[in-house]
mmCIF file of C-alpha atoms in Angstrom:
data_model
loop_
_atom_site.group_PDB
_atom_site.id
_atom_site.type_symbol
_atom_site.label_atom_id
_atom_site.label_comp_id
_atom_site.label_asym_id
_atom_site.label_seq_id
_atom_site.Cartn_x
_atom_site.Cartn_y
_atom_site.Cartn_z
ATOM 1 C CA MET P 1300 4.989 22.935 -1.681
ATOM 2 C CA LYS P 1301 7.108 20.858 0.664
ATOM 3 C CA THR P 1302 10.482 19.970 -0.776
ATOM 4 C CA ASN P 1303 13.192 17.653 0.461
ATOM 5 C CA SER P 1304 16.204 19.943 1.028
ATOM 6 C CA GLU P 1305 18.566 17.735 -1.021
ATOM 7 C CA ALA P 1306 16.078 17.666 -3.889
ATOM 8 C CA GLN P 1307 15.625 21.409 -3.551
ATOM 9 C CA ASN P 1308 19.368 21.993 -3.927
ATOM 10 C CA ILE P 1309 19.611 19.772 -6.997
ATOM 11 C CA PHE P 1310 16.763 21.509 -8.764
ATOM 12 C CA SER P 1311 17.459 25.016 -7.415
ATOM 13 C CA VAL P 1312 13.795 25.715 -6.782
ATOM 14 C CA ARG P 1313 12.190 27.373 -3.808
ATOM 15 C CA PRO P 1314 9.647 25.227 -1.914
ATOM 16 C CA THR P 1315 6.864 27.606 -2.962
ATOM 17 C CA GLN P 1316 7.499 27.056 -6.670
ATOM 18 C CA VAL P 1317 5.367 24.549 -8.511
ATOM 19 C CA LEU P 1318 7.044 22.374 -11.125
ATOM 20 C CA GLU P 1319 4.487 22.318 -13.897
ATOM 21 C CA GLU P 1320 4.932 19.615 -16.513
ATOM 22 C CA GLU P 1321 5.965 21.922 -19.372
ATOM 23 C CA LYS P 1322 8.319 23.955 -17.182
ATOM 24 C CA ALA P 1323 9.982 20.881 -15.712
ATOM 25 C CA GLU P 1324 10.656 19.467 -19.180
ATOM 26 C CA LYS P 1325 12.215 22.746 -20.358
ATOM 27 C CA ILE P 1326 14.277 23.302 -17.214
ATOM 28 C CA PHE P 1327 15.469 19.709 -16.724
ATOM 29 C CA PRO P 1328 15.347 18.013 -20.162
ATOM 30 C CA ASP P 1329 18.163 15.561 -19.366
ATOM 31 C CA ILE P 1330 16.424 14.071 -16.327
ATOM 32 C CA TYR P 1331 12.741 14.757 -16.900
ATOM 33 C CA THR P 1332 10.424 11.797 -17.379
ATOM 34 C CA ALA P 1333 6.755 11.779 -18.196
ATOM 35 C CA ALA P 1334 5.978 9.020 -15.696
ATOM 36 C CA LYS P 1335 2.844 10.286 -14.027
ATOM 37 C CA PHE P 1336 0.448 8.164 -11.984
ATOM 38 C CA GLU P 1337 -3.060 9.002 -10.867
ATOM 39 C CA GLY P 1338 -4.716 7.976 -7.635
ATOM 40 C CA ARG P 1339 -7.078 9.563 -5.115
ATOM 41 C CA ALA P 1340 -6.256 12.719 -3.188
ATOM 42 C CA ALA P 1341 -5.954 11.868 0.525
ATOM 43 C CA SER P 1342 -4.271 14.970 1.987
ATOM 44 C CA ALA P 1343 -3.900 18.276 0.135
ATOM 45 C CA GLY P 1344 -0.601 19.865 -0.807
ATOM 46 C CA ARG P 1345 2.425 19.287 -3.023
ATOM 47 C CA ALA P 1346 5.853 17.941 -2.199
ATOM 48 C CA VAL P 1347 9.080 16.894 -3.910
ATOM 49 C CA GLY P 1348 11.432 14.387 -2.322
ATOM 50 C CA TRP P 1349 13.372 11.135 -2.607
ATOM 51 C CA ALA P 1350 11.283 7.965 -2.391
ATOM 52 C CA THR P 1351 11.573 5.420 0.389
ATOM 53 C CA VAL P 1352 9.630 2.242 -0.368
ATOM 54 C CA VAL P 1353 8.160 0.752 2.825
ATOM 55 C CA LYS P 1354 6.909 -2.820 2.319
ATOM 56 C CA SER P 1355 7.566 -4.100 5.841
ATOM 57 C CA GLU P 1356 8.053 -2.771 9.338
ATOM 58 C CA LYS P 1357 11.850 -3.086 9.017
ATOM 59 C CA ASP P 1358 11.750 -0.707 6.008
ATOM 60 C CA LEU P 1359 10.502 2.032 8.351
ATOM 61 C CA ARG P 1360 14.075 2.457 9.599
ATOM 62 C CA GLY P 1361 15.115 3.681 6.142
ATOM 63 C CA VAL P 1362 12.764 6.667 6.161
ATOM 64 C CA ARG P 1363 14.797 9.864 6.429
ATOM 65 C CA GLU P 1364 13.684 13.422 7.054
ATOM 66 C CA GLY P 1365 11.977 14.737 3.904
ATOM 67 C CA SER P 1366 11.385 11.319 2.290
ATOM 68 C CA VAL P 1367 8.364 10.474 0.177
ATOM 69 C CA ILE P 1368 6.992 7.294 1.740
ATOM 70 C CA VAL P 1369 5.723 4.798 -0.856
ATOM 71 C CA ALA P 1370 3.826 1.890 0.737
ATOM 72 C CA PRO P 1371 1.295 -0.800 -0.149
ATOM 73 C CA THR P 1372 -1.231 0.492 2.378
ATOM 74 C CA ALA P 1373 -1.721 3.247 4.942
ATOM 75 C CA SER P 1374 -0.877 1.164 8.000
ATOM 76 C CA ARG P 1375 -0.776 2.348 11.589
ATOM 77 C CA GLU P 1376 2.995 1.865 11.512
ATOM 78 C CA LEU P 1377 3.295 4.734 9.029
ATOM 79 C CA ILE P 1378 1.895 7.089 11.655
ATOM 80 C CA THR P 1379 5.053 6.670 13.742
ATOM 81 C CA ILE P 1380 7.220 8.157 10.965
ATOM 82 C CA MET P 1381 4.705 10.421 9.231
ATOM 83 C CA GLN P 1382 6.241 13.618 10.615
ATOM 84 C CA LYS P 1383 9.565 12.764 8.913
ATOM 85 C CA ALA P 1384 7.939 12.485 5.491
ATOM 86 C CA CYS P 1385 7.365 15.283 3.015
ATOM 87 C CA ALA P 1386 4.619 13.122 1.382
ATOM 88 C CA VAL P 1387 2.954 9.689 1.527
ATOM 89 C CA VAL P 1388 1.751 7.546 -1.386
ATOM 90 C CA THR P 1389 -0.027 4.190 -1.063
ATOM 91 C CA GLU P 1390 -1.348 1.563 -3.435
ATOM 92 C CA ARG P 1391 -4.467 0.857 -1.371
ATOM 93 C CA GLY P 1392 -6.427 2.443 1.433
ATOM 94 C CA GLY P 1393 -9.281 4.775 2.055
ATOM 95 C CA ILE P 1394 -8.920 8.503 2.494
ATOM 96 C CA GLY P 1395 -10.678 8.133 5.847
ATOM 97 C CA SER P 1396 -8.010 5.819 7.290
ATOM 98 C CA THR P 1397 -6.235 6.788 10.491
ATOM 99 C CA ALA P 1398 -2.912 7.222 8.667
ATOM 100 C CA PHE P 1399 -4.376 9.748 6.223
ATOM 101 C CA TRP P 1400 -6.124 11.563 9.050
ATOM 102 C CA TYR P 1401 -2.668 12.031 10.603
ATOM 103 C CA ALA P 1402 -1.262 13.115 7.231
ATOM 104 C CA ARG P 1403 -3.853 15.874 7.110
ATOM 105 C CA GLU P 1404 -3.089 16.823 10.737
ATOM 106 C CA TYR P 1405 0.669 16.976 10.042
ATOM 107 C CA ASP P 1406 0.073 18.823 6.737
ATOM 108 C CA VAL P 1407 1.741 16.014 4.759
ATOM 109 C CA PRO P 1408 0.478 15.658 1.161
ATOM 110 C CA ALA P 1409 -0.849 12.157 0.462
ATOM 111 C CA VAL P 1410 -2.201 10.131 -2.461
ATOM 112 C CA THR P 1411 -3.778 6.666 -2.315
ATOM 113 C CA GLY P 1412 -4.993 4.158 -4.882
ATOM 114 C CA VAL P 1413 -1.892 4.050 -7.101
ATOM 115 C CA GLU P 1414 -1.819 0.285 -7.780
ATOM 116 C CA GLY P 1415 1.554 -1.362 -8.363
ATOM 117 C CA LEU P 1416 3.586 1.679 -7.341
ATOM 118 C CA THR P 1417 5.808 -0.210 -4.874
ATOM 119 C CA GLU P 1418 6.971 -2.396 -7.786
ATOM 120 C CA ILE P 1419 7.646 0.577 -10.092
ATOM 121 C CA ILE P 1420 9.251 3.069 -7.706
ATOM 122 C CA SER P 1421 12.681 2.411 -6.193
ATOM 123 C CA ASP P 1422 14.314 3.875 -3.116
ATOM 124 C CA GLY P 1423 16.008 7.072 -4.235
ATOM 125 C CA ASP P 1424 13.675 7.987 -7.109
ATOM 126 C CA LEU P 1425 12.780 11.681 -7.040
ATOM 127 C CA LEU P 1426 9.001 12.112 -6.859
ATOM 128 C CA GLN P 1427 6.600 15.006 -7.005
ATOM 129 C CA VAL P 1428 3.398 14.276 -5.079
ATOM 130 C CA ASP P 1429 0.266 16.350 -5.588
ATOM 131 C CA GLY P 1430 -2.097 15.434 -2.772
ATOM 132 C CA THR P 1431 -4.643 17.986 -3.967
ATOM 133 C CA ASN P 1432 -5.117 16.413 -7.410
ATOM 134 C CA GLY P 1433 -4.120 12.834 -6.539
ATOM 135 C CA THR P 1434 -1.058 12.515 -8.782
ATOM 136 C CA VAL P 1435 2.475 11.170 -8.384
ATOM 137 C CA GLU P 1436 5.169 12.053 -10.882
ATOM 138 C CA VAL P 1437 8.645 10.557 -11.250
ATOM 139 C CA LEU P 1438 11.023 13.455 -11.848
ATOM 140 C CA ARG P 1439 14.224 11.451 -11.709
ATOM 141 C CA HIS P 1440 14.977 7.750 -11.462
ATOM 142 C CA LYS P 1441 17.588 6.515 -9.012
ATOM 143 C CA SER P 1442 19.803 5.284 -11.841
ATOM 144 C CA SER P 1443 20.059 8.783 -13.320
ATOM 145 C CA ARG P 1444 20.714 10.222 -9.824
ATOM 146 C CA SER P 1445 23.735 8.002 -9.229
ATOM 147 C CA SER P 1446 25.176 8.642 -12.684
ATOM 148 C CA LYS P 1447 25.357 12.429 -12.208
#
């Protein structure tokens, strides 16, 4: 599992560990949420990292190394920053799109078809992306991150 290094330090997990729902709730009861969204698997693998919502080309500048990119669609512009991401999640798009082909080439987990996610997720939310099963889980909301 790919893990943003900052997220890894906060949760004290090795990148190869999988945060299963029951374990996460027991280990992190004060910050665990059951917000789990289902979409379509676009590129296999799992990753944990801080969300960066990309709604326009100017938002691309905010993507940092190890970010989970959350975008309305898998645009060609995402390809330019795909290698920085630990995962990609989109509201729309086909698994055969060029962006998801690059995600598979770069070994970046990806999920598509999660409608409304750019309105629900905020920059700085901690997400777990399972590109094998097509799920996105909010592990920590930005508001709880800044209050710790």
